[in-house]
Amino acid sequence: MNKRTRTVLTHSSSFGGTGHMKKLLIWLTALAGLFFVLVIAAILIIPKFIKVESYIPQLEQQVSDVTGRPFQLGDDFSISIFPWTSIAFNDLQLGNPENFDSEDFIRIDSFEARVKLLPLISGQVEVEKFILDGFALSLVKRTDGKDNWSSPAQADAPQSTTKDQQEPEPSSTPAVSQDDEFIISSLEVQEFALTNGTIIYLDQITNQKTAVTDINLILQDVSLQKPVQIDFKAIVDNDPIELSGSIGPLGRVPGQEAIDVNLVVKTLEAIAVKLEGTISDATTTPQFSFDIAIDPFSPRALLDKLKFGLPITPSDPQTLLNASATLKIVGSPSAFSIEDSTIKLDESTLNLSAIVQEFSKPDISFNIQLDSINLDRYLPTPAKEEETDTPGDSGSATTTPQAAEGEQSQGVAATNRGTEINQSDESGPDYTALRKLKLMGEISTGQIIAHGAKFDSISMKIQGTDGIFTIEPLNVRLYEGDVGLLANIDFSNANLVGSGDLTVTNLQVGPLLEDALKNKQIEGGLAAKIALGFTGDNADEIRQSLNGKGELKFVDGALIGLDIADMARSLASGLGYEKPEEKPKTDFAELNIPFTITNGVFNTQNSSLLSPLLRVKALGSANLVSEALDLKVQPKIVGTLKGQGDSKARSGVTVPIIVEGTFSKPTFSADLKELVTGENLQQALENPEAAKETIETLEESGKGLLKSFGF
């Protein structure tokens, strides 16, 4: 064959091969189309002829093998693939593990879901319906601590060692690349409903049972581009709760765009809370900003609904009837702030701002402002006390020194018993939380009424870190005077350590005592400086360790209910002290009480009262631990009140008064060493009955004199 012949044959072969290739492509396309049609036909036709119910026993067995629990499915079970991928079943029951009650762990009366198949290829999720009806979940914790919601593998698996935790075996499953992830480009749900649900929680350890019944959740307008409408209702332990509103839109890529939240929660038919705000960067660095409004409600009605009741019965039945709040909270999972927030209770308004950071080691700063409040309206009505005689009345109680000694020993014993009880608790209070806390705050108030006393204003600054807190300062304005306090409290050591410096200027004690105690025993302006320190974790330890010093100074005042000059003159003369028709008093220019406290023992050596007609000195001690008293009061008449309407004879000698016993049972007696001397001894020999009456009357009146000095 020549060259020309080979060339012609070659061209003929090439032409023939191209024709066969075209025919092959046509046949392949036809076969692919036929296969697609057959697949679609199979998807549409096969479910019509295959009885899915026949596979239910196998499905039940496989689920039981995997979960280790009995599983049962109703006969009404169906599956569809095209054009809607759907599944529907009824009477699903998943039981409990062994040794639990026979009640099902999960029960579902009916379920149906339908999703369009073809749009899923392009990431479009179109759900026609998702309906779950009559579901019940029973959660049980047994007395041995085991629960019915953990899988058998989790419950029985031994705890992994530290090495296993630190060096996990590499997974054989290949990592899923970002390109392989299913990305939802759009979402549309026509009908979403969870209805007639029940959740029961039973803790057999505490015998606590919580039942959430009649659970109904309806979602509307479920999509990525529109707000999802929410309607949720349930009954929690017979109390209704409702949640309604909207969340979203979520955005094409949920979590990357800010999500609007607009919800209303109503609970117990007593309170409604509105929540409006946004959540941003939900999948990366979540941030939130919420405005919370609590509609006016009655705290009394709310507590009644909760079956808590009021812990105390307020004296004013018109309290706790109206409360509301508006809060603005901005933050993240690691920190948040409360800004420009207001809380109202009856006629009082509290403004609050705060910043909270580092929850594991809290860093808190705050500012609280309260306009006014009458706390007495919220406190119980004080119990009516039996009327007691005023100082100097003949009905005052007396106690013999022997009885007082017994009372004193009982007081010491009781105190020691209390100390032993406290010392037996070797662990003591745990101050760990306070040592972690970092605090800085300010509090200011307008008028506050408490136990009858009226505080015009209060302001305080407090800061602390590493368990050491400082109040610098606390200022109180009341009764034309000012009270200031600088204090330190140290929780950094094993035992609490505290110290404080108190200053008082121009405090009018008369109106204060009248309002607070309903018994004005002294009046005048008070100035004071007191410095104290202590250590200990309970009252007994603090009293035993109390040390410090101070001075109380009253000016231009009076001791109410007691005329010391007249009493001393009468007692010394042996005439006896007669109760005056009008309430007596002892005016003074100055009453000064300097003192020291050493290991819980109060001591004064130069307390004095100065008035135009007498001088009074007091010295001795009062043990704050054993409550024992050892005091002497020395009145001395120095003249008469001429030109001031005083027509009484004021001459006479003084009678020192000895105060012993305990705080609860003080005893009063004359200092016989000074009383029975000279002229007084002669009077006692001539008239023993008058001398006896002098001593008895002195004992009756001494208690009032002691109170006048503040002991």
XYZ file of C-alpha atoms in Angstrom:
711
model
C 0.000 0.000 0.000
C 1.402 3.335 -1.034
C 1.546 6.496 0.929
C -1.524 8.013 -0.709
C -3.637 4.999 0.146
C -2.538 5.117 3.833
C -3.438 8.806 4.040
C -6.945 8.277 2.706
C -7.563 5.398 5.078
C -6.351 7.478 7.958
C -8.777 10.289 7.240
C -11.628 7.826 6.809
C -10.899 6.233 10.191
C -10.799 9.602 11.932
C -14.107 10.649 10.489
C -15.736 7.374 11.435
C -14.427 7.660 15.081
C -15.926 11.127 15.543
C -19.350 9.901 14.496
C -19.263 7.034 16.944
C -18.265 9.455 19.763
C -21.289 11.652 19.120
C -23.582 8.649 19.126
C -22.012 7.490 22.395
C -22.630 10.848 24.019
C -26.224 10.818 22.860
C -26.746 7.348 24.281
C -25.112 8.254 27.587
C -27.287 11.347 27.918
C -30.365 9.335 27.171
C -29.380 6.686 29.695
C -28.701 9.335 32.352
C -32.067 10.914 31.734
C -33.723 7.531 31.882
C -31.891 6.745 35.147
C -33.019 10.044 36.636
C -36.593 9.333 35.597
C -36.366 5.844 37.061
C -34.948 7.220 40.322
C -37.712 9.804 40.559
C -40.246 7.137 39.731
C -38.752 4.862 42.362
C -38.842 7.650 44.937
C -42.456 8.299 44.108
C -43.654 4.728 43.589
C -41.596 2.473 45.890
C -42.845 4.033 49.178
C -46.342 3.333 47.894
C -45.694 -0.381 47.680
C -43.186 -0.978 50.480
C -44.787 -1.476 53.879
C -42.594 0.568 56.209
C -44.537 -0.800 59.183
C -42.958 -4.204 58.589
C -39.571 -2.760 59.596
C -40.805 -1.307 62.909
C -39.728 -4.339 65.023
C -36.196 -4.135 63.597
C -36.071 -0.385 64.226
C -37.294 -0.839 67.799
C -34.639 -3.476 68.459
C -31.828 -1.322 67.054
C -32.860 1.699 69.138
C -33.087 -0.488 72.265
C -29.622 -1.907 71.616
C -28.102 1.552 71.203
C -29.831 3.255 74.163
C -30.062 0.319 76.548
C -33.715 1.149 77.148
C -36.989 -0.338 75.975
C -38.266 1.392 72.841
C -41.673 1.143 71.223
C -43.227 2.795 68.182
C -46.869 2.934 67.143
C -48.270 1.330 63.978
C -48.927 4.645 62.245
C -45.437 5.131 60.791
C -44.730 6.627 57.363
C -41.812 7.957 55.312
C -41.836 9.964 52.095
C -38.883 11.191 50.024
C -40.066 13.254 47.034
C -41.087 15.988 46.485
C -41.393 16.347 50.249
C -39.046 14.424 52.507
C -41.293 13.614 55.424
C -41.587 11.387 58.428
C -44.580 10.792 60.660
C -45.200 8.448 63.581
C -47.293 8.066 66.706
C -47.054 6.572 70.188
C -43.280 6.708 70.575
C -42.123 5.446 73.964
C -38.554 5.341 75.252
C -38.387 3.735 78.664
C -36.112 4.163 81.654
C -32.976 2.165 82.450
C -33.262 -0.756 84.835
C -34.093 -0.115 88.488
C -36.111 2.987 87.657
C -39.840 3.388 87.832
C -41.850 1.922 84.978
C -42.904 5.376 83.784
C -41.465 6.235 80.346
C -38.457 8.486 80.021
C -39.834 10.013 76.805
C -43.275 9.689 75.299
C -44.573 11.317 72.094
C -48.184 10.957 71.003
C -47.581 12.110 67.423
C -44.905 13.714 65.267
C -44.861 14.949 61.678
C -42.198 16.809 59.694
C -42.132 17.698 55.979
C -39.139 19.250 54.193
C -38.921 19.929 50.440
C -36.096 17.821 49.005
C -34.722 19.516 45.885
C -34.140 22.997 47.401
C -31.820 21.373 49.955
C -29.267 20.918 47.178
C -28.792 24.690 46.988
C -28.955 25.197 50.764
C -32.566 26.305 50.839
C -34.523 24.775 53.720
C -38.259 24.833 53.111
C -40.244 23.217 55.922
C -43.950 22.796 55.429
C -44.610 21.615 58.954
C -42.880 20.500 62.127
C -45.476 19.376 64.649
C -44.800 17.557 67.914
C -47.894 16.834 69.959
C -48.383 15.234 73.357
C -44.740 14.889 74.391
C -43.738 13.998 77.950
C -40.283 13.941 79.537
C -39.721 12.409 82.977
C -36.423 13.195 84.731
C -35.617 11.240 87.893
C -32.655 11.324 90.268
C -32.565 8.387 92.665
C -31.464 8.423 96.278
C -28.119 6.874 95.240
C -27.427 9.870 92.977
C -27.996 8.081 89.657
C -30.297 9.680 87.104
C -32.293 8.413 84.146
C -31.056 10.886 81.551
C -27.435 9.701 81.427
C -26.658 7.003 78.904
C -25.562 3.587 80.237
C -22.101 4.164 78.784
C -21.751 7.465 80.659
C -23.046 6.024 83.919
C -20.881 2.880 83.893
C -17.721 4.184 82.219
C -14.765 4.532 84.617
C -13.309 7.956 85.050
C -10.421 8.613 82.707
C -6.967 9.101 84.118
C -5.134 12.355 84.002
C -2.907 11.006 81.258
C -5.908 10.036 79.187
C -7.335 13.492 79.620
C -4.116 15.212 78.693
C -3.189 12.947 75.760
C -6.335 11.905 73.905
C -5.927 9.465 71.063
C -6.037 11.055 67.634
C -9.372 10.644 65.929
C -9.522 8.383 62.897
C -12.407 10.399 61.496
C -11.156 12.912 58.953
C -11.828 16.522 59.767
C -14.671 18.112 57.886
C -13.424 20.932 55.706
C -15.246 24.228 55.610
C -16.148 23.533 51.963
C -17.974 20.348 53.038
C -20.180 22.176 55.541
C -23.843 22.537 54.719
C -24.582 26.244 54.524
C -28.178 27.406 54.808
C -28.830 30.125 52.257
C -32.492 30.530 53.203
C -34.970 29.147 55.713
C -38.742 29.087 55.550
C -40.972 27.238 58.023
C -44.686 27.420 57.408
C -45.848 25.681 60.584
C -43.904 24.946 63.784
C -45.718 23.733 66.886
C -44.923 21.893 70.114
C -48.199 21.232 71.881
C -49.540 19.539 74.996
C -46.112 18.921 76.491
C -45.136 17.868 79.991
C -41.790 17.829 81.810
C -41.524 16.250 85.272
C -38.419 16.472 87.467
C -38.200 14.320 90.609
C -35.266 14.444 93.007
C -35.672 11.504 95.377
C -32.767 12.750 97.503
C -34.552 15.953 98.500
C -38.027 14.641 97.682
C -38.475 17.675 95.433
C -40.830 17.466 92.471
C -41.303 20.093 89.772
C -43.970 19.743 87.104
C -44.142 21.814 83.915
C -47.386 20.983 82.146
C -49.505 22.261 79.265
C -46.394 23.277 77.329
C -47.303 24.941 74.033
C -44.817 26.636 71.703
C -45.927 28.171 68.400
C -43.440 29.819 66.013
C -44.564 31.962 63.092
C -42.683 33.664 60.246
C -39.706 31.392 60.786
C -37.026 32.577 58.371
C -33.585 34.142 58.295
C -34.775 37.458 56.907
C -37.765 38.198 59.158
C -38.298 38.313 62.933
C -39.523 34.983 64.287
C -42.783 35.381 66.200
C -42.869 33.394 69.451
C -45.855 32.329 71.523
C -45.030 30.096 74.502
C -47.296 29.034 77.344
C -46.898 26.565 80.186
C -47.928 25.866 83.759
C -45.135 25.466 86.314
C -46.315 23.787 89.513
C -49.855 25.031 88.893
C -48.671 28.583 88.136
C -49.035 29.868 84.543
C -46.167 31.402 82.598
C -46.308 33.070 79.183
C -43.664 34.311 76.776
C -44.473 36.197 73.596
C -42.704 38.479 71.163
C -40.108 38.145 68.444
C -36.438 37.348 67.882
C -34.544 38.322 64.759
C -34.108 38.534 61.896
C -31.231 36.098 62.326
C -29.559 37.100 59.051
C -28.389 34.996 56.130
C -25.493 33.730 58.248
C -26.917 33.473 61.781
C -24.623 34.887 64.431
C -22.774 37.351 62.219
C -25.423 40.065 62.310
C -27.032 41.793 65.282
C -30.169 39.986 66.440
C -33.068 42.020 67.748
C -34.922 40.699 70.794
C -38.379 41.858 71.800
C -40.035 39.638 74.406
C -42.666 39.864 77.129
C -42.741 37.375 80.003
C -45.814 37.050 82.191
C -45.737 34.754 85.172
C -47.887 33.813 88.128
C -50.577 36.187 86.873
C -48.778 38.768 88.993
C -45.783 40.134 87.115
C -44.886 41.082 83.534
C -41.339 41.685 82.291
C -40.530 43.338 78.958
C -37.160 42.682 77.339
C -35.936 44.735 74.385
C -32.443 44.804 72.965
C -29.891 43.229 70.675
C -27.392 40.374 70.637
C -24.353 40.876 68.408
C -21.474 38.613 67.358
C -23.339 35.669 68.856
C -20.981 33.010 67.427
C -17.665 34.775 68.051
C -17.541 37.382 70.831
C -21.133 37.710 72.034
C -22.296 41.130 73.184
C -25.731 42.103 74.447
C -27.644 45.241 75.305
C -31.059 44.913 76.940
C -33.644 47.313 78.282
C -35.722 45.526 80.914
C -38.990 46.932 82.189
C -40.900 45.282 85.027
C -44.465 46.522 85.006
C -45.963 47.649 88.338
C -46.907 44.663 90.484
C -47.706 43.807 94.077
C -44.851 42.043 95.921
C -47.425 40.817 98.444
C -49.485 39.165 95.710
C -46.355 37.683 94.114
C -45.190 36.115 97.391
C -48.664 34.732 97.966
C -48.609 33.148 94.495
C -45.231 31.604 95.257
C -46.648 30.350 98.566
C -43.724 31.954 100.378
C -45.710 34.478 102.364
C -44.108 37.473 104.010
C -41.133 36.599 106.257
C -42.369 39.283 108.664
C -45.671 41.090 109.024
C -45.168 44.788 108.263
C -46.785 47.200 110.679
C -48.308 49.086 107.744
C -50.675 46.943 105.630
C -50.362 49.478 102.796
C -46.737 48.516 102.117
C -45.400 46.093 99.481
C -48.361 46.839 97.232
C -46.575 48.525 94.340
C -43.172 47.825 92.810
C -41.634 48.343 89.388
C -38.241 48.593 87.730
C -36.489 49.768 84.588
C -33.025 48.344 83.955
C -30.457 48.707 81.211
C -27.938 45.868 81.077
C -25.007 45.887 78.646
C -22.287 43.295 78.524
C -20.858 39.966 77.449
C -20.490 36.491 78.973
C -17.473 37.757 80.955
C -18.698 41.170 82.175
C -21.756 43.371 82.290
C -22.873 46.793 83.438
C -26.143 48.117 84.815
C -26.734 51.641 83.571
C -29.219 54.343 84.591
C -31.549 51.844 86.241
C -34.437 52.594 88.577
C -36.251 50.430 91.099
C -39.406 51.664 92.812
C -41.069 50.268 95.933
C -44.212 51.997 97.135
C -43.175 55.667 97.569
C -39.406 55.033 97.450
C -37.149 55.256 94.393
C -33.689 53.719 94.084
C -31.296 54.616 91.247
C -28.617 52.060 90.460
C -25.557 51.739 88.262
C -22.938 49.009 88.488
C -20.143 47.231 86.621
C -19.370 43.552 87.230
C -16.261 41.929 85.729
C -14.264 38.713 86.091
C -16.915 36.435 87.557
C -14.346 33.951 88.938
C -12.735 36.805 90.900
C -15.495 39.417 90.916
C -14.586 43.033 90.324
C -17.655 45.099 91.250
C -18.196 48.834 91.269
C -21.549 50.438 92.003
C -23.416 53.624 92.799
C -26.724 53.504 94.674
C -28.970 56.475 95.387
C -32.147 56.198 97.472
C -34.474 59.165 97.848
C -36.247 58.189 101.087
C -37.837 55.284 102.913
C -39.641 54.689 106.188
C -38.356 51.294 107.304
C -40.704 51.224 110.278
C -43.609 50.697 107.888
C -41.994 47.450 106.730
C -40.989 46.181 110.186
C -43.319 44.313 112.551
C -45.272 46.279 115.117
C -43.081 46.425 118.250
C -44.328 44.259 121.086
C -45.890 46.286 123.859
C -43.634 46.323 126.878
C -44.858 46.633 130.434
C -44.523 50.150 131.721
C -41.445 50.671 133.834
C -40.971 53.264 136.487
C -38.945 56.321 135.643
C -35.650 56.930 137.396
C -36.188 57.933 140.944
C -39.671 56.374 141.225
C -40.339 54.460 144.370
C -41.372 51.432 142.346
C -37.931 50.848 140.886
C -36.602 47.338 141.310
C -33.839 46.633 143.769
C -31.482 43.732 144.060
C -29.338 42.652 146.954
C -25.600 42.325 146.485
C -25.840 38.580 147.212
C -28.403 38.086 144.462
C -26.341 40.191 142.125
C -23.302 38.029 142.791
C -25.317 34.984 141.766
C -26.555 36.712 138.643
C -23.010 37.768 137.835
C -21.695 34.217 138.116
C -24.541 32.986 135.937
C -23.710 35.644 133.350
C -20.055 34.600 133.319
C -21.016 30.950 133.001
C -23.399 31.678 130.162
C -20.766 33.689 128.360
C -18.184 30.949 128.811
C -20.631 28.359 127.493
C -21.222 30.492 124.419
C -17.484 30.863 123.923
C -16.955 27.105 124.208
C -19.650 26.467 121.626
C -18.062 28.883 119.204
C -14.578 27.549 119.826
C -15.764 24.023 119.110
C -16.317 25.032 115.506
C -12.673 24.860 114.502
C -13.282 25.613 110.851
C -14.862 29.031 111.438
C -16.408 31.166 108.714
C -15.122 30.785 105.171
C -13.951 34.170 103.877
C -12.670 32.847 100.528
C -15.337 34.634 98.505
C -14.589 37.956 100.239
C -10.858 37.554 99.620
C -11.523 37.150 95.896
C -13.821 40.151 95.740
C -12.710 43.536 94.466
C -15.223 46.205 95.437
C -15.669 49.931 95.020
C -18.968 51.644 95.622
C -20.913 54.643 96.814
C -24.273 54.786 98.587
C -26.271 57.921 99.309
C -29.760 58.372 100.689
C -32.245 61.027 101.587
C -34.355 60.715 104.720
C -34.544 57.283 106.319
C -36.723 56.446 109.309
C -35.760 53.381 111.338
C -37.049 52.447 114.793
C -38.503 55.921 115.049
C -35.186 57.697 114.478
C -35.017 60.099 111.534
C -31.830 60.180 109.475
C -31.783 63.252 107.232
C -29.141 61.839 104.905
C -26.584 59.040 104.701
C -23.569 58.756 102.423
C -20.921 56.063 102.320
C -17.924 55.073 100.225
C -16.556 51.550 100.435
C -13.666 49.897 98.670
C -11.851 46.650 99.122
C -9.534 44.106 97.577
C -7.820 40.900 98.703
C -10.176 40.672 101.678
C -9.425 44.129 103.122
C -12.328 46.590 103.032
C -12.368 50.268 103.940
C -15.355 52.483 104.684
C -14.074 55.978 104.060
C -16.161 57.694 105.083
C -19.677 56.998 106.350
C -21.461 60.289 107.009
C -24.865 60.549 108.669
C -26.811 63.771 109.166
C -29.447 63.562 111.910
C -31.017 65.713 114.621
C -29.011 68.835 113.773
C -25.772 66.900 114.132
C -23.311 64.871 112.102
C -21.898 61.395 112.631
C -18.795 60.255 110.755
C -17.154 56.835 110.635
C -13.881 55.594 109.182
C -13.623 51.819 109.380
C -11.426 48.956 108.213
C -12.451 45.306 108.083
C -9.787 42.723 107.277
C -10.803 39.233 106.097
C -7.365 38.352 104.722
C -6.256 36.423 107.817
C -7.713 33.433 109.598
C -9.768 35.663 111.908
C -11.635 38.850 111.125
C -9.885 42.044 112.252
C -11.682 45.374 112.422
C -11.154 48.940 113.565
C -13.068 52.185 113.404
C -12.962 55.865 114.307
C -16.307 57.490 115.134
C -16.890 61.224 115.457
C -20.102 62.966 116.536
C -20.758 66.717 116.487
C -23.737 68.678 117.853
C -26.129 65.719 117.929
C -29.304 66.642 119.827
C -29.846 63.477 121.827
C -33.162 64.487 123.405
C -35.283 64.307 120.242
C -33.312 61.228 119.141
C -34.120 59.319 122.339
C -37.716 60.514 122.260
C -38.200 59.209 118.709
C -36.159 56.018 119.031
C -36.877 54.927 122.627
C -40.016 56.915 123.452
C -38.215 57.813 126.660
C -36.106 60.958 126.790
C -33.701 60.340 129.683
C -31.161 62.942 128.663
C -31.113 65.974 126.412
C -28.428 68.268 125.105
C -25.875 68.454 122.329
C -23.496 65.491 122.023
C -19.945 65.546 120.731
C -17.927 62.347 120.735
C -14.706 60.788 119.538
C -14.361 57.022 119.766
C -11.645 54.711 118.402
C -12.119 50.953 118.712
C -10.498 47.788 117.402
C -11.371 44.116 117.630
C -10.652 40.657 116.256
C -12.769 37.519 116.108
C -15.429 35.723 114.104
C -18.356 35.875 116.526
C -19.887 38.197 119.089
C -18.126 36.630 122.079
C -14.689 36.820 120.474
C -15.281 40.405 119.395
C -16.338 41.471 122.916
C -13.319 39.768 124.483
C -10.904 41.446 122.060
C -12.487 44.908 122.060
C -9.947 47.647 122.756
C -10.002 51.391 122.359
C -10.847 54.691 123.935
C -13.198 57.586 123.546
C -15.005 60.497 125.086
C -18.669 61.509 125.184
C -19.415 65.158 125.886
C -22.945 66.517 126.405
C -23.443 70.283 126.656
C -26.370 72.494 127.729
C -28.610 69.585 128.614
C -30.492 67.897 131.386
C -31.029 64.513 133.009
C -34.753 63.873 132.713
C -36.605 62.168 135.569
C -33.947 62.796 138.155
C -33.108 65.715 140.465
C -29.726 64.668 141.769
C -29.291 67.666 144.048
C -32.618 67.237 145.801
C -32.163 63.457 146.053
C -28.684 63.757 147.519
C -29.726 66.452 149.995
C -32.714 64.435 151.167
C -30.786 61.199 151.472
C -27.924 62.776 153.329
C -30.198 64.570 155.751
C -32.020 61.350 156.528
C -35.372 62.764 155.452
C -35.863 60.239 152.652
C -36.475 61.034 149.034
C -40.055 61.776 148.090
C -41.201 61.373 144.499
C -41.978 64.876 143.180
C -45.359 65.695 141.743
C -43.823 66.902 138.483
C -41.227 64.986 136.498
C -37.883 66.131 137.918
C -34.745 66.885 135.973
C -31.178 67.934 136.560
C -29.919 70.690 134.304
C -26.240 70.661 133.467
C -23.799 72.747 131.531
C -21.588 69.810 130.679
C -21.589 66.034 131.069
C -18.260 64.499 130.164
C -17.565 60.737 129.984
C -14.010 59.765 128.989
C -13.414 56.022 128.835
C -11.133 53.227 127.761
C -11.933 49.664 126.767
C -9.348 46.968 127.374
C -10.066 43.384 126.323
C -13.759 43.995 126.619
C -13.708 45.893 129.921
C -15.124 49.443 129.888
C -13.389 51.756 132.352
C -13.927 55.394 133.286
C -12.075 57.272 136.004
C -13.183 60.842 135.560
C -16.733 61.069 134.269
C -18.243 64.331 135.447
C -21.407 66.386 135.400
C -21.214 70.140 135.900
C -24.232 72.253 136.753
C -24.818 75.544 138.586
C -25.624 73.774 141.859
C -23.829 70.442 141.891
C -20.958 68.407 140.612
C -21.163 64.679 139.916
C -18.254 62.336 139.333
C -18.348 58.703 138.318
C -15.640 56.083 138.085
C -15.380 52.343 137.746
C -15.727 49.585 135.175
C -18.256 47.519 133.257
C -17.193 44.144 131.850
C -18.733 43.677 128.404
C -17.917 39.950 128.491
C -19.215 38.906 131.922
C -21.582 41.912 132.147
C -20.332 42.660 135.670
C -20.641 46.228 137.036
C -18.306 47.984 139.472
C -19.067 51.729 139.512
C -19.244 54.587 141.987
C -21.200 57.817 141.487
C -20.304 60.821 143.670
C -22.733 63.791 143.692
C -21.674 67.020 145.415
C -23.929 70.038 146.054
C -22.132 73.340 145.527
C -24.848 76.014 145.853
C -28.374 77.141 145.062
C -30.082 78.398 141.928
C -30.785 81.955 142.905
C -32.546 84.090 140.388
C -33.671 81.055 138.370
C -36.977 80.343 140.090
C -35.477 77.725 142.394
C -36.889 78.206 145.900
C -35.809 74.817 147.294
C -33.241 74.537 150.010
C -30.229 72.885 148.393
C -27.828 72.509 151.299
C -26.682 69.134 152.471
C -23.895 66.589 152.145
C -23.302 64.185 149.298
C -24.021 60.451 149.263
C -21.755 58.292 147.069
C -23.634 55.555 145.210
C -22.103 52.132 144.542
C -23.354 50.249 141.483
C -22.688 46.507 141.301
C -24.327 43.404 139.873
C -24.806 42.802 136.152
C -26.282 44.657 133.208
C -29.578 42.818 133.566
C -29.648 42.889 137.389
C -27.763 45.921 138.710
C -27.675 46.656 142.438
C -27.380 50.076 144.087
C -26.229 50.930 147.566
C -24.787 53.802 149.547
C -21.083 54.007 150.244
C -21.346 53.554 153.997
C -17.712 54.394 154.556
C -18.382 57.951 153.471
C -22.025 58.136 154.516
C -21.601 57.123 158.158
C -19.056 59.737 159.170
C -19.237 62.844 161.300
C -22.605 64.541 161.217
C -24.156 61.706 159.183
C -23.197 59.143 161.840
C -24.776 61.285 164.555
C -28.011 61.573 162.510
C -28.113 57.821 161.971
C -27.734 57.139 165.707
C -30.469 59.615 166.582
C -32.905 58.426 163.899
C -32.088 54.870 162.641
C -35.408 54.553 160.776
C -34.615 57.661 158.748
C -31.155 56.303 157.990
C -32.661 53.002 156.815
C -35.125 54.875 154.609
C -32.245 56.885 153.213
C -30.387 53.773 152.080
C -33.487 52.060 150.661
C -34.528 55.159 148.739
C -30.998 55.495 147.453
C -31.096 51.969 146.060
C -34.405 52.702 144.346
C -33.057 55.856 142.705
C -29.551 54.746 141.872
C -30.543 52.875 138.735
C -31.856 56.055 137.155
C -28.671 57.888 137.989
C -26.628 55.142 136.353
C -28.659 55.395 133.163
C -28.082 59.125 133.142
C -24.373 58.463 132.639
C -25.053 56.049 129.786
C -23.784 52.943 131.580
